[in-house]
Amino acid sequence: MNYMKMAADATVAGMEKKFGGPFGATLVRNGEVIVSVSNTMMKDTDPSAHAEMVAVREACKKLNTMDLSDCEIYATCEPCPMCVGAILWVGIKTVYYSNTREDAAKHGFSDMHLRNYLNGTDQSPLAMIHTGPCPECDSLWGTFDKIMAEDVEKVGGK
């Protein structure tokens, strides 16, 4: 099965419906397609609705888990740092992609501001200010332990 073609087909279908831009993803587990989706940023008015994010969200719902460590993802373009973060959070270990970040930038979709911020070469786009201790914030860890202890593994705790 050509998973990358499925991602491209989902992308075209999404663009035709004005769901989003030229990005798609197919998420596969043990040779079974779990989801094949397009970017839905325009449809959802959601800047986080990149194809990889949509695929992760839909797969987690469909499989009723936040552990996708037995899955792989096929993306029409190299995932941005936000998408890489989500992919890492759910445990996916392999990403196949076709177009590169440079290809995307040539068409007006550059994520270099994110990459430069994260690698420390440009800290100007965002002021990150640590406020110091807050008793109410500090107590959230204990509250979580009391309320969610039995579900810690399901939400990604180790």
Tab-separated table of C-alpha atoms in Angstrom:
chain	number	residue	atom	x	y	z
A	1	MET	CA	0.000	0.000	0.000
A	2	ASN	CA	1.330	3.448	-0.872
A	3	TYR	CA	0.838	5.372	2.371
A	4	MET	CA	2.468	8.533	1.021
A	5	LYS	CA	0.065	8.585	-1.935
A	6	MET	CA	-2.816	8.196	0.517
A	7	ALA	CA	-1.530	11.239	2.417
A	8	ALA	CA	-1.232	13.204	-0.836
A	9	ASP	CA	-4.758	12.174	-1.880
A	10	ALA	CA	-6.138	13.267	1.520
A	11	THR	CA	-4.301	16.567	1.071
A	12	VAL	CA	-5.855	17.247	-2.330
A	13	ALA	CA	-9.321	16.349	-1.001
A	14	GLY	CA	-8.771	18.710	1.939
A	15	MET	CA	-7.577	21.545	-0.287
A	16	GLU	CA	-10.568	21.083	-2.603
A	17	LYS	CA	-12.855	21.467	0.436
A	18	LYS	CA	-10.810	24.492	1.591
A	19	PHE	CA	-9.833	22.661	4.808
A	20	GLY	CA	-6.206	23.747	4.698
A	21	GLY	CA	-2.914	23.924	2.900
A	22	PRO	CA	-0.809	21.434	0.955
A	23	PHE	CA	-0.071	19.042	3.807
A	24	GLY	CA	-1.330	15.563	4.641
A	25	ALA	CA	-0.453	12.571	6.781
A	26	THR	CA	-1.229	8.883	7.033
A	27	LEU	CA	-0.810	7.116	10.355
A	28	VAL	CA	-0.208	3.369	10.158
A	29	ARG	CA	-0.048	0.604	12.773
A	30	ASN	CA	1.277	-2.822	11.828
A	31	GLY	CA	0.439	-2.259	8.168
A	32	GLU	CA	-3.114	-1.049	8.919
A	33	VAL	CA	-4.076	2.515	8.044
A	34	ILE	CA	-5.504	4.131	11.150
A	35	VAL	CA	-6.137	7.563	9.589
A	36	SER	CA	-5.239	9.472	6.448
A	37	VAL	CA	-5.884	13.187	6.780
A	38	SER	CA	-5.255	16.655	5.468
A	39	ASN	CA	-4.309	19.812	7.280
A	40	THR	CA	-7.499	21.430	8.668
A	41	MET	CA	-6.199	24.831	9.751
A	42	MET	CA	-8.616	26.825	7.610
A	43	LYS	CA	-11.667	24.642	8.307
A	44	ASP	CA	-11.096	24.694	12.070
A	45	THR	CA	-9.565	28.190	12.308
A	46	ASP	CA	-6.837	26.423	14.278
A	47	PRO	CA	-3.140	27.125	13.680
A	48	SER	CA	-2.291	23.839	15.398
A	49	ALA	CA	-4.354	21.733	12.966
A	50	HIS	CA	-1.371	20.619	10.900
A	51	ALA	CA	-1.873	17.269	9.194
A	52	GLU	CA	0.394	15.408	11.616
A	53	MET	CA	-1.442	16.923	14.590
A	54	VAL	CA	-4.814	15.998	13.087
A	55	ALA	CA	-3.571	12.458	12.425
A	56	VAL	CA	-2.318	12.068	16.002
A	57	ARG	CA	-5.550	13.464	17.474
A	58	GLU	CA	-7.787	11.281	15.324
A	59	ALA	CA	-5.688	8.146	15.860
A	60	CYS	CA	-5.662	8.624	19.636
A	61	LYS	CA	-9.455	8.954	19.638
A	62	LYS	CA	-9.963	6.037	17.279
A	63	LEU	CA	-7.626	3.732	19.224
A	64	ASN	CA	-8.627	5.152	22.643
A	65	THR	CA	-5.021	5.642	23.703
A	66	MET	CA	-2.317	8.270	23.848
A	67	ASP	CA	0.361	5.660	23.190
A	68	LEU	CA	1.038	5.360	19.470
A	69	SER	CA	4.479	3.811	19.915
A	70	ASP	CA	3.524	0.937	17.610
A	71	CYS	CA	2.620	3.357	14.808
A	72	GLU	CA	4.478	5.225	12.103
A	73	ILE	CA	3.496	8.314	10.208
A	74	TYR	CA	3.807	9.232	6.531
A	75	ALA	CA	3.761	12.993	5.984
A	76	THR	CA	3.699	14.840	2.688
A	77	CYS	CA	6.187	17.339	4.145
A	78	GLU	CA	8.830	17.341	6.865
A	79	PRO	CA	7.016	17.926	10.161
A	80	CYS	CA	7.442	21.265	11.927
A	81	PRO	CA	8.718	21.420	15.513
A	82	MET	CA	5.158	21.497	16.932
A	83	CYS	CA	4.266	18.330	15.067
A	84	VAL	CA	7.541	16.661	16.015
A	85	GLY	CA	6.695	17.443	19.642
A	86	ALA	CA	3.292	15.740	19.355
A	87	ILE	CA	4.820	12.798	17.506
A	88	LEU	CA	7.382	12.356	20.288
A	89	TRP	CA	4.738	12.724	23.028
A	90	VAL	CA	2.713	9.805	21.617
A	91	GLY	CA	5.797	7.641	21.158
A	92	ILE	CA	5.940	7.336	17.375
A	93	LYS	CA	9.474	6.329	16.458
A	94	THR	CA	9.433	6.572	12.655
A	95	VAL	CA	8.335	9.415	10.403
A	96	TYR	CA	8.540	9.163	6.629
A	97	TYR	CA	8.244	12.456	4.746
A	98	SER	CA	8.444	13.575	1.135
A	99	ASN	CA	8.894	17.331	0.797
A	100	THR	CA	11.461	19.103	2.983
A	101	ARG	CA	11.275	22.240	5.117
A	102	GLU	CA	13.174	23.991	2.318
A	103	ASP	CA	10.531	22.932	-0.201
A	104	ALA	CA	7.825	24.317	2.092
A	105	ALA	CA	9.695	27.613	2.560
A	106	LYS	CA	9.918	28.082	-1.217
A	107	HIS	CA	6.110	28.089	-1.245
A	108	GLY	CA	5.634	30.460	1.703
A	109	PHE	CA	5.432	27.892	4.504
A	110	SER	CA	8.614	28.464	6.488
A	111	ASP	CA	8.975	27.183	10.040
A	112	MET	CA	12.528	28.455	10.477
A	113	HIS	CA	11.430	31.004	13.100
A	114	LEU	CA	10.332	28.063	15.266
A	115	ARG	CA	13.447	26.028	14.577
A	116	ASN	CA	15.709	29.022	15.259
A	117	TYR	CA	13.925	29.761	18.525
A	118	LEU	CA	14.148	26.156	19.678
A	119	ASN	CA	17.827	25.761	18.762
A	120	GLY	CA	18.651	28.988	20.607
A	121	THR	CA	19.894	31.005	17.626
A	122	ASP	CA	17.026	33.529	17.849
A	123	GLN	CA	15.327	34.186	21.181
A	124	SER	CA	13.647	37.416	20.019
A	125	PRO	CA	10.207	36.076	18.969
A	126	LEU	CA	9.092	35.059	22.445
A	127	ALA	CA	9.786	36.186	25.998
A	128	MET	CA	9.725	33.149	28.314
A	129	ILE	CA	9.559	34.413	31.914
A	130	HIS	CA	9.800	32.053	34.868
A	131	THR	CA	7.686	33.558	37.636
A	132	GLY	CA	9.185	31.492	40.417
A	133	PRO	CA	7.323	29.430	42.994
A	134	CYS	CA	3.530	29.543	43.234
A	135	PRO	CA	2.000	27.395	45.998
A	136	GLU	CA	-1.196	26.818	44.007
A	137	CYS	CA	0.798	25.701	40.976
A	138	ASP	CA	3.119	23.530	43.064
A	139	SER	CA	0.129	21.740	44.636
A	140	LEU	CA	-1.184	20.654	41.210
A	141	TRP	CA	1.266	17.713	41.154
A	142	GLY	CA	-0.188	16.266	44.351
A	143	THR	CA	-3.740	16.899	43.210
A	144	PHE	CA	-2.996	15.083	39.969
A	145	ASP	CA	-1.524	12.136	41.884
A	146	LYS	CA	-4.645	11.889	44.057
A	147	ILE	CA	-7.184	12.259	41.267
A	148	MET	CA	-5.497	10.558	38.344
A	149	ALA	CA	-3.099	8.020	39.851
A	150	GLU	CA	-4.808	5.073	38.188
A	151	ASP	CA	-4.670	6.759	34.765
A	152	VAL	CA	-1.068	8.029	34.854
A	153	GLU	CA	0.157	5.529	32.262
A	154	LYS	CA	-2.719	6.364	29.937
A	155	VAL	CA	-1.800	10.085	29.899
A	156	GLY	CA	1.887	9.491	29.364
A	157	GLY	CA	3.323	9.338	32.868
A	158	LYS	CA	6.201	7.011	33.539
